[in-house]
XYZ file of C-alpha atoms in Angstrom:
589
model
C 15.744 -8.351 185.429
C 14.604 -5.949 182.665
C 17.308 -4.830 180.270
C 18.828 -1.351 180.236
C 19.160 0.902 177.227
C 21.100 4.136 177.623
C 18.685 6.966 176.691
C 21.137 8.731 174.389
C 18.568 11.033 172.768
C 17.233 12.138 176.164
C 20.753 12.671 177.493
C 21.811 14.741 174.481
C 18.693 16.910 174.729
C 19.368 17.486 178.427
C 22.995 18.387 177.716
C 21.922 20.911 175.086
C 19.335 22.391 177.443
C 21.924 22.941 180.182
C 24.642 24.637 178.149
C 26.689 22.034 176.281
C 27.239 24.365 173.319
C 28.701 27.050 175.578
C 30.879 24.558 177.442
C 32.322 23.305 174.152
C 33.638 26.823 173.449
C 35.695 26.913 176.662
C 39.500 26.617 176.578
C 40.565 23.022 176.164
C 37.176 21.922 174.828
C 37.221 23.690 171.458
C 38.033 20.510 169.548
C 35.075 18.642 171.022
C 31.810 18.758 169.090
C 28.309 17.499 169.847
C 28.707 14.663 167.363
C 31.783 13.453 169.248
C 29.944 13.682 172.558
C 27.067 11.634 171.173
C 29.471 9.049 169.765
C 31.227 8.704 173.131
C 27.912 8.291 174.931
C 26.734 5.721 172.400
C 29.857 3.621 172.931
C 29.361 3.863 176.674
C 25.789 2.736 176.193
C 26.986 -0.419 174.467
C 29.345 -1.297 177.317
C 26.607 -0.566 179.831
C 23.970 -2.649 178.054
C 26.168 -5.560 177.004
C 28.557 -5.908 179.958
C 27.523 -3.978 183.073
C 23.735 -4.273 183.169
C 23.689 -8.079 182.828
C 25.839 -8.271 185.990
C 23.512 -6.095 188.072
C 21.040 -8.688 189.347
C 23.536 -11.575 189.653
C 25.936 -9.279 191.501
C 23.143 -8.253 193.854
C 22.357 -11.885 194.622
C 25.965 -13.025 195.045
C 27.402 -9.907 196.661
C 31.014 -9.222 197.516
C 32.574 -11.441 200.169
C 35.647 -11.497 202.385
C 37.592 -14.727 201.908
C 40.827 -15.416 203.779
C 41.521 -11.722 204.215
C 40.802 -10.805 200.587
C 37.650 -9.182 199.224
C 36.165 -10.928 196.201
C 33.683 -9.091 194.008
C 30.867 -11.013 192.296
C 31.563 -13.209 189.295
C 32.226 -11.155 186.192
C 32.995 -7.860 187.912
C 36.777 -8.063 187.540
C 36.450 -8.908 183.854
C 33.961 -6.080 183.372
C 36.343 -3.658 185.073
C 39.054 -4.816 182.676
C 36.817 -3.841 179.752
C 36.138 -0.510 181.469
C 39.857 0.199 181.840
C 40.637 -0.898 178.289
C 38.100 1.636 177.044
C 39.788 4.470 178.951
C 36.500 5.409 180.604
C 37.913 6.572 183.950
C 40.027 9.247 182.293
C 37.407 10.869 180.049
C 37.127 14.211 181.926
C 40.671 14.434 183.284
C 43.919 16.174 182.370
C 45.619 14.787 179.235
C 48.973 15.542 180.881
C 48.374 12.532 183.118
C 46.656 10.328 180.558
C 43.130 11.717 180.574
C 41.085 12.696 177.550
C 40.242 16.218 178.691
C 36.546 16.147 177.818
C 34.212 18.440 179.765
C 32.817 17.399 183.123
C 29.358 17.550 181.553
C 30.335 14.565 179.427
C 31.799 12.754 182.412
C 28.563 13.368 184.312
C 26.449 11.950 181.493
C 28.729 8.913 181.361
C 28.389 8.490 185.106
C 24.617 8.367 184.708
C 24.986 5.506 182.233
C 27.284 3.531 184.547
C 25.074 4.113 187.587
C 21.902 3.145 185.743
C 23.422 -0.019 184.330
C 25.012 -1.212 187.570
C 25.224 1.112 190.547
C 27.403 -1.241 192.586
C 29.961 -1.372 189.788
C 29.716 2.357 189.109
C 30.788 3.211 192.638
C 34.379 2.140 191.926
C 35.076 4.712 189.173
C 32.969 7.308 191.002
C 35.291 7.192 194.026
C 38.371 7.120 191.807
C 37.149 10.289 190.087
C 36.957 12.062 193.426
C 40.460 10.963 194.396
C 41.774 12.177 191.047
C 40.208 15.604 191.448
C 41.496 15.883 195.008
C 45.086 15.113 194.017
C 44.895 17.271 190.913
C 43.724 20.194 193.063
C 45.895 19.767 196.164
C 48.688 17.282 195.499
C 52.300 18.293 194.930
C 53.834 18.014 191.486
C 55.582 14.837 192.594
C 52.380 13.335 193.970
C 50.495 14.134 190.792
C 53.186 12.521 188.672
C 53.266 9.433 190.879
C 49.581 8.764 191.473
C 47.454 10.433 188.802
C 48.496 8.369 185.751
C 47.612 5.118 187.528
C 44.297 6.465 188.799
C 43.291 8.149 185.552
C 44.045 5.038 183.532
C 41.962 3.003 185.962
C 44.896 0.685 186.597
C 44.551 1.594 190.286
C 41.404 2.730 192.080
C 40.826 5.363 194.755
C 38.749 5.657 197.914
C 37.898 8.190 200.584
C 38.359 7.272 204.253
C 36.502 9.698 206.509
C 34.026 7.939 208.753
C 34.864 6.317 212.082
C 32.491 4.709 214.580
C 32.343 7.918 216.638
C 32.848 10.321 213.703
C 30.082 10.260 211.128
C 28.738 13.645 210.090
C 30.877 15.210 212.845
C 34.360 14.845 211.384
C 35.810 16.873 214.241
C 35.632 13.613 216.201
C 38.149 11.810 213.954
C 40.671 9.862 216.072
C 42.823 8.102 213.467
C 46.332 9.354 214.178
C 49.372 10.089 212.059
C 52.878 9.872 213.505
C 55.766 11.425 211.601
C 58.197 8.877 210.149
C 61.346 10.891 209.346
C 63.189 7.655 208.645
C 60.945 7.229 205.597
C 61.307 10.795 204.316
C 59.779 14.248 204.569
C 56.002 14.283 204.630
C 55.787 10.557 205.387
C 53.759 9.367 208.369
C 52.631 6.152 209.984
C 48.845 5.898 210.216
C 47.012 4.176 213.087
C 43.258 3.777 213.418
C 40.119 2.402 211.869
C 37.561 3.596 209.344
C 34.076 2.340 208.556
C 31.755 2.485 205.543
C 34.667 2.515 203.093
C 33.311 1.833 199.623
C 35.626 -0.442 197.637
C 38.084 -0.323 200.540
C 39.345 -3.658 199.253
C 38.530 -5.607 196.100
C 39.942 -7.695 193.274
C 39.292 -5.291 190.393
C 42.728 -3.653 190.445
C 46.139 -4.517 191.923
C 46.354 -1.382 194.053
C 43.980 0.915 195.912
C 44.877 4.511 196.764
C 43.147 5.462 199.999
C 42.629 9.144 200.816
C 42.628 9.108 204.624
C 41.787 11.760 207.203
C 43.951 11.535 210.316
C 45.175 13.713 213.154
C 48.892 14.473 213.510
C 50.302 14.407 217.032
C 49.833 17.759 218.829
C 47.451 19.013 216.128
C 44.790 21.539 217.165
C 41.501 20.046 218.366
C 38.458 19.789 216.117
C 38.361 19.966 212.349
C 41.268 22.431 212.265
C 43.603 19.659 213.378
C 42.826 17.081 210.705
C 45.230 16.303 207.867
C 44.909 14.293 204.665
C 47.121 11.394 203.620
C 47.623 9.145 200.618
C 47.711 5.605 202.019
C 48.089 2.954 199.304
C 47.161 -0.685 199.769
C 50.533 -1.602 198.253
C 53.538 0.693 198.439
C 54.872 1.747 195.040
C 58.456 1.170 193.994
C 60.709 3.953 192.783
C 59.956 2.818 189.238
C 56.193 3.078 189.790
C 55.531 -0.621 190.159
C 54.126 -2.537 193.106
C 56.307 -3.064 196.156
C 55.556 -4.282 199.666
C 52.078 -4.554 201.134
C 51.140 -1.624 203.358
C 49.964 -2.128 206.923
C 46.226 -1.957 206.326
C 43.444 -4.458 205.848
C 39.726 -4.946 205.456
C 38.472 -6.340 208.761
C 34.915 -7.060 207.656
C 32.227 -6.228 205.110
C 28.941 -4.597 206.025
C 25.702 -6.532 205.424
C 23.624 -3.893 203.636
C 20.103 -3.252 202.361
C 21.355 -2.701 198.824
C 24.421 -2.255 196.604
C 25.379 -5.775 197.644
C 28.026 -6.145 194.949
C 29.885 -3.053 196.177
C 32.176 -3.992 199.089
C 31.601 -1.660 202.036
C 34.601 -2.222 204.276
C 35.651 -1.760 207.865
C 39.323 -0.819 207.491
C 42.144 -1.173 210.015
C 45.353 0.854 209.660
C 48.563 0.200 211.567
C 48.070 -3.155 213.258
C 51.671 -4.135 212.449
C 53.608 -0.957 213.156
C 51.811 1.688 211.131
C 50.496 2.114 207.613
C 52.697 4.358 205.490
C 50.909 7.557 204.497
C 52.006 10.582 202.485
C 50.822 14.014 203.613
C 48.811 15.931 201.012
C 49.344 19.688 201.085
C 49.779 21.450 204.405
C 49.176 19.795 207.746
C 45.805 20.475 209.412
C 44.068 21.353 206.123
C 42.641 17.894 205.521
C 38.968 18.842 205.753
C 39.449 21.659 203.251
C 41.120 19.301 200.794
C 38.698 16.462 201.373
C 35.774 18.726 200.514
C 37.103 18.800 196.960
C 36.610 15.049 196.807
C 33.338 15.187 198.725
C 31.776 17.791 196.449
C 32.855 15.764 193.434
C 31.238 12.706 194.994
C 28.100 14.622 195.972
C 27.385 15.421 192.351
C 28.279 11.848 191.433
C 25.858 10.512 194.033
C 23.142 12.829 192.747
C 23.713 11.232 189.362
C 23.247 7.839 191.011
C 19.732 9.003 191.831
C 19.187 9.888 188.181
C 20.551 6.537 187.056
C 18.355 4.479 189.363
C 15.331 6.592 188.453
C 15.981 6.032 184.744
C 16.474 2.299 185.230
C 13.306 2.002 187.327
C 11.332 3.997 184.765
C 12.491 1.820 181.887
C 11.514 -1.316 183.810
C 8.114 0.082 184.792
C 7.303 1.150 181.233
C 8.320 -2.262 179.905
C 6.093 -4.007 182.425
C 3.146 -1.627 181.965
C 3.180 -2.137 178.205
C 3.244 -5.916 178.529
C 0.876 -6.490 181.458
C -2.729 -6.849 180.220
C -5.282 -6.252 182.942
C -8.726 -4.627 182.879
C -10.554 -2.642 180.238
C -9.872 0.805 178.834
C -11.523 3.416 181.065
C -12.728 5.300 177.983
C -14.459 2.287 176.399
C -17.335 0.715 178.326
C -17.255 -3.055 178.007
C -14.194 -3.025 175.768
C -11.464 -5.646 175.669
C -8.703 -5.885 178.248
C -5.747 -3.592 177.629
C -2.199 -3.261 178.881
C -2.055 -1.329 182.124
C -0.183 1.573 180.547
C -3.621 2.669 179.267
C -5.018 3.104 182.803
C -4.986 6.738 184.013
C -3.569 5.950 187.462
C -0.716 3.955 185.961
C -0.116 6.829 183.546
C 0.038 9.177 186.546
C 2.787 7.070 188.065
C 4.707 6.692 184.803
C 4.499 10.408 184.016
C 5.673 11.240 187.536
C 8.596 8.868 187.102
C 9.488 10.288 183.699
C 9.184 13.929 184.732
C 11.148 13.608 187.972
C 13.882 11.589 186.280
C 14.321 14.160 183.544
C 14.230 17.069 185.986
C 16.907 15.455 188.154
C 19.035 14.779 185.081
C 18.818 18.424 184.055
C 19.781 19.643 187.527
C 22.875 17.438 187.670
C 23.954 18.402 184.159
C 23.491 22.109 184.935
C 25.736 21.633 187.962
C 28.372 19.965 185.793
C 28.189 22.825 183.288
C 28.874 25.311 186.088
C 31.879 23.242 187.180
C 33.242 23.229 183.632
C 32.923 26.996 183.410
C 34.515 27.437 186.839
C 37.522 25.378 185.762
C 37.995 26.392 182.148
C 36.756 29.915 181.436
C 39.435 32.419 180.458
C 37.825 35.217 182.500
C 38.654 34.953 186.205
C 35.521 36.830 187.232
C 33.318 34.464 185.257
C 35.173 31.491 186.728
C 34.412 32.795 190.204
C 30.773 33.418 189.315
C 30.449 29.887 187.954
C 32.102 28.433 191.054
C 29.497 30.200 193.182
C 26.757 28.785 190.965
C 28.213 25.265 191.240
C 28.414 25.569 195.027
C 24.751 26.611 195.160
C 23.639 23.789 192.881
C 25.656 20.932 194.396
C 23.485 20.293 197.493
C 20.345 20.511 195.343
C 21.812 18.150 192.761
C 22.778 15.677 195.459
C 19.685 15.781 197.653
C 16.840 16.483 195.242
C 18.104 13.979 192.686
C 18.652 11.186 195.196
C 15.189 11.719 196.653
C 13.888 11.487 193.093
C 15.761 8.223 192.653
C 14.152 6.748 195.769
C 10.645 7.986 194.983
C 10.783 6.931 191.337
C 12.083 3.471 192.228
C 9.315 3.165 194.818
C 6.714 4.061 192.182
C 8.318 1.510 189.894
C 7.477 -1.218 192.392
C 3.898 0.073 192.559
C 3.531 -0.059 188.773
C 4.565 -3.711 188.910
C 1.932 -4.429 191.552
C 2.475 -7.675 193.435
C 5.237 -8.668 191.040
C 7.204 -5.613 192.126
C 7.447 -7.013 195.638
C 9.027 -10.191 194.288
C 12.796 -9.927 193.917
C 12.856 -11.844 190.625
C 11.036 -8.971 188.905
C 14.035 -6.711 189.526
C 12.082 -3.594 190.531
C 12.911 -3.982 194.218
C 16.667 -3.848 193.648
C 16.441 -0.362 192.172
C 14.822 0.899 195.378
C 17.213 -0.984 197.658
C 20.203 0.368 195.749
C 18.847 3.915 195.462
C 18.141 4.179 199.183
C 21.771 4.685 200.233
C 22.266 7.706 197.993
C 20.297 10.024 200.280
C 22.545 8.984 203.184
C 26.178 8.845 202.115
C 28.367 11.777 201.072
C 26.466 13.876 203.593
C 22.850 13.033 204.365
C 20.239 14.996 202.489
C 19.429 16.860 205.680
C 23.025 18.038 205.820
C 22.827 19.065 202.163
C 19.771 21.163 202.968
C 21.485 22.813 205.934
C 24.491 23.512 203.703
C 22.232 25.108 201.086
C 20.513 27.395 203.569
C 23.390 28.127 205.928
C 26.449 28.279 203.703
C 24.945 29.251 200.364
C 21.788 31.330 200.875
C 22.323 33.078 204.205
C 26.029 33.660 203.661
C 25.547 35.805 200.534
C 22.130 37.188 201.396
C 20.410 35.156 198.699
C 22.314 36.805 195.836
C 23.282 33.591 194.034
C 19.858 32.026 194.566
C 18.081 35.077 193.161
C 20.429 35.201 190.178
C 19.457 31.630 189.336
C 15.776 32.401 189.896
C 16.004 35.328 187.485
C 17.351 32.994 184.806
C 14.429 30.655 185.393
C 12.065 33.617 185.054
C 13.684 34.418 181.707
C 13.026 30.826 180.606
C 9.371 31.292 181.524
C 9.223 34.450 179.412
C 10.848 32.745 176.421
C 8.395 29.882 176.565
C 5.325 32.082 176.228
C 5.489 32.429 172.445
C 5.948 28.777 171.494
C 4.682 26.858 174.535
C 1.625 28.689 175.889
C 0.418 27.380 179.195
C 3.813 26.804 180.788
C 4.703 30.352 181.772
C 2.012 30.865 184.416
C 2.613 27.746 186.567
C 6.376 28.312 186.454
C 5.817 31.920 187.524
C 3.721 30.676 190.448
C 6.534 28.366 191.517
C 9.052 31.184 191.250
C 6.842 33.367 193.443
C 6.833 30.637 196.088
C 10.619 30.374 195.830
C 11.010 34.113 196.344
C 8.673 34.007 199.343
C 10.657 31.114 200.800
C 13.888 33.037 200.266
C 12.424 36.069 202.026
C 11.424 33.941 205.018
C 14.784 32.211 205.291
C 16.706 35.474 205.003
C 14.553 37.069 207.696
C 15.014 34.107 210.075
C 18.785 33.535 210.075
C 19.041 31.940 213.523
C 20.339 28.384 213.432
C 17.187 26.668 214.701
C 14.878 28.420 212.237
C 17.281 27.920 209.353
C 17.721 24.218 210.029
C 13.988 23.687 210.502
C 13.318 25.289 207.119
C 16.235 23.680 205.303
C 14.733 20.475 203.910
C 11.437 21.970 202.689
C 13.404 24.880 201.236
C 15.726 22.600 199.278
C 12.780 20.533 198.062
C 10.938 23.668 196.944
C 14.034 25.030 195.215
C 14.578 21.723 193.425
C 10.992 21.637 192.201
C 11.213 25.133 190.736
C 14.646 24.521 189.245
C 13.609 21.187 187.755
C 10.431 22.690 186.351
C 12.266 25.607 184.773
C 14.849 23.350 183.170
C 12.134 21.074 181.775
C 10.594 24.141 180.141
C 13.986 25.105 178.703
C 14.383 21.566 177.380
C 11.018 21.838 175.635
C 11.909 25.254 174.217
C 15.189 24.133 172.637
C 13.941 20.776 171.312
C 13.796 20.837 167.512
C 12.517 17.532 166.125
C 8.716 17.504 166.121
C 8.245 14.323 168.160
C 11.022 15.294 170.565
C 9.525 18.735 171.142
C 6.031 17.351 171.675
C 7.258 14.825 174.234
C 9.388 17.429 176.030
C 6.504 19.912 176.166
C 4.114 17.258 177.495
C 6.598 16.217 180.177
C 7.217 19.830 181.201
C 3.488 20.536 181.286
C 2.839 17.535 183.501
C 5.593 18.554 185.907
C 4.398 22.156 186.121
C 0.711 21.333 186.542
C 0.893 18.147 188.633
C 4.135 18.317 190.656
C 5.195 21.962 190.903
C 2.066 23.038 192.861
C 3.605 21.214 195.836
C 5.747 24.335 196.329
C 2.792 25.968 198.088
C 2.782 23.240 200.718
C 6.528 23.449 201.225
C 6.270 27.227 201.601
C 3.598 26.790 204.277
C 5.874 24.340 206.105
C 8.771 26.806 205.964
C 6.608 29.606 207.328
C 5.408 27.384 210.174
C 8.892 27.708 211.642
C 10.544 25.538 214.252
C 8.099 25.820 217.156
C 6.251 22.565 216.492
C 9.501 20.703 215.890
C 11.075 21.561 219.231
C 8.016 21.773 221.493
C 8.013 18.181 222.771
C 10.491 17.088 225.402
C 12.616 14.217 224.144
C 11.065 11.910 226.760
C 7.703 12.292 225.022
C 9.036 10.377 222.027
C 9.544 7.249 224.108
C 6.645 4.789 223.926
C 4.660 4.842 227.164
C-alpha cells in the first residue's frame, strides 16, 4: 500500500483560512500559538506515518475477530494504541481539569484528519471516545465527571455509543432496551436488559475497560423518543478507588462481516443475560435523546473528517501512481516519447478533482470546528449563541458533503490506477471500501440533508444560511483585486444558492422539503467549499503556496461549481416525479 504523509502545510493553510488566529484569542486558548499548533500536528504526522499507516493494509486483511468470547484486534493495533495513549493524543482538545490539554477543537479536528487518513479503522476508537467525553462533560454530574472523564481523556479507557437496535435504526423512538431501577445498588443505578447492533469498538483488546453510553427505556416511561434515557454502562465495574472490579453483565455476541473498516470491530452487544448490566443514569430520566445528540453531533463532524482523511489518502496514492506509471505520449507533442500518466489531460482532470474536493471538504470541517470553539469559549454570550447556530448549520454539511467527497475521491483514485486499482494489492480499493460507511453511520447523508432543510433552514427562515452566504459574497469581493477571475463564478454559485433557498422557504411542506433536501445540501456544500477555497487562496502568502491555492480554487469554481445549476433545477422540479409511481411499479415484472 502507498505510504501516507500528513499534509502539514495544507492543513495549516486551511486552519488559517477558517479562523485559527481568531480562535487562538478565545479564553483558554491565549497561550496557544500557530507555531505550537504546527509542532503538535507534525508530531502527530510522525506517529501516523511511522505507526498507524503501516498497519492499515495488514489490519484490513486480518480484521478483528471474536475468539472465545473476546474480541481481538489485528496484530499491532494494541501496541499502536499504547503509543497513542502515551502521547496523550485523546486528551488534546479536552478540559485540563480532567487531564486534557485544552487545545481548541480546530486542532483536535486537524489531528482527527491525520488519524483517519493514516488508518480509519484505528481512528474510530478515539473518535468514539471523544464523543463520550463531550457527552459526559456536557451532561454528566460532578461525580460522574470525576469518575469517568480522567480515564477516558487519558485514553486508558475507551468509549462507545449504543443506539441502534434491529428494529430501531434511524427511528430511535423504537428503542426497546429497558432499564429497571436497582435501588439496592444506589440512587440512579439501573439494570439494563436488551441488545444493540452496529456498535463500533463495542469490545476490543486495546484498553482494559470500555465505557458504553447506552440508550434505554425506563419502566413506565412515556412512549416514543420522550421516554428514552441515557446510561453509562461499563464493560467492567469500577471500584471505589477507581480501579477495575467485577465484570459487568454484557458481552459481544458477534462481529459484523463488513465491506470495509475490517480492523474496526463492529459488535452485536447483549446486555443483561445474567441478571442485568449495571448502568448509571446520566442527567434526568427521559432526556436520553437530547443528551445523546451531543455525542452524535460530535461524531458527525468526526465522520465528516473521515471523509477528508480517506480523500487525502486516496489522492496521495493516485498522485504517486500517476507520477510513476509511464504510458502513452504527451498529447502536446506529436510522436514524442512515452510519459508518466500525470501528463495526460484526463488524468489531470481526475487528480485536480480529487485535490479540489479534498481541500474543500477539509475547509468545511475546519470551519465547523472553529464555530464550535467560538460557541464554547467566547466571553460574549450573544456571540456564543450565534456561533452555536453557525455550528448547527454547518454540521450536516460537514458530515454529508465531506463523506460524499471521500467516496467520490476514493472512487476516482481507483480510476487513476486503471486495472491496478481494481486489484487489492494496489491499496486504492481499500480507501473506497473504508470511505463508503461514512455516508451511512451517524445518520445517513439523507437524514443530514433533511436536518439541514427542516431543522436549520426552515426553522429560522433561512437567516443563518443567508448570513453565511453573505460572508461568502464578501470573500468573492475581496478576491477581485488579487485573484481576478474567481469572483464571477463564485457569484454565480451564490445566486444559485439564494434561488435554492427561496424555493425551499416557499415550499415548507414535508414532502417538498425532503425531496429537495439532498440536492440542496449538495449545492450548499459546493458553494461553501468554493468560497472557502477562494479565501484560502486570498490568505496564502508564500508565492508557490498562493499559486497552487489559486489554481485549485480556479479549477473548483470553473469545473465543479457550475453543477449548482443542475442541482437548482432538480430542487425546482419538486417532488411530483419522485412520488408518482405506485410502489408496486418498482417490482420487476
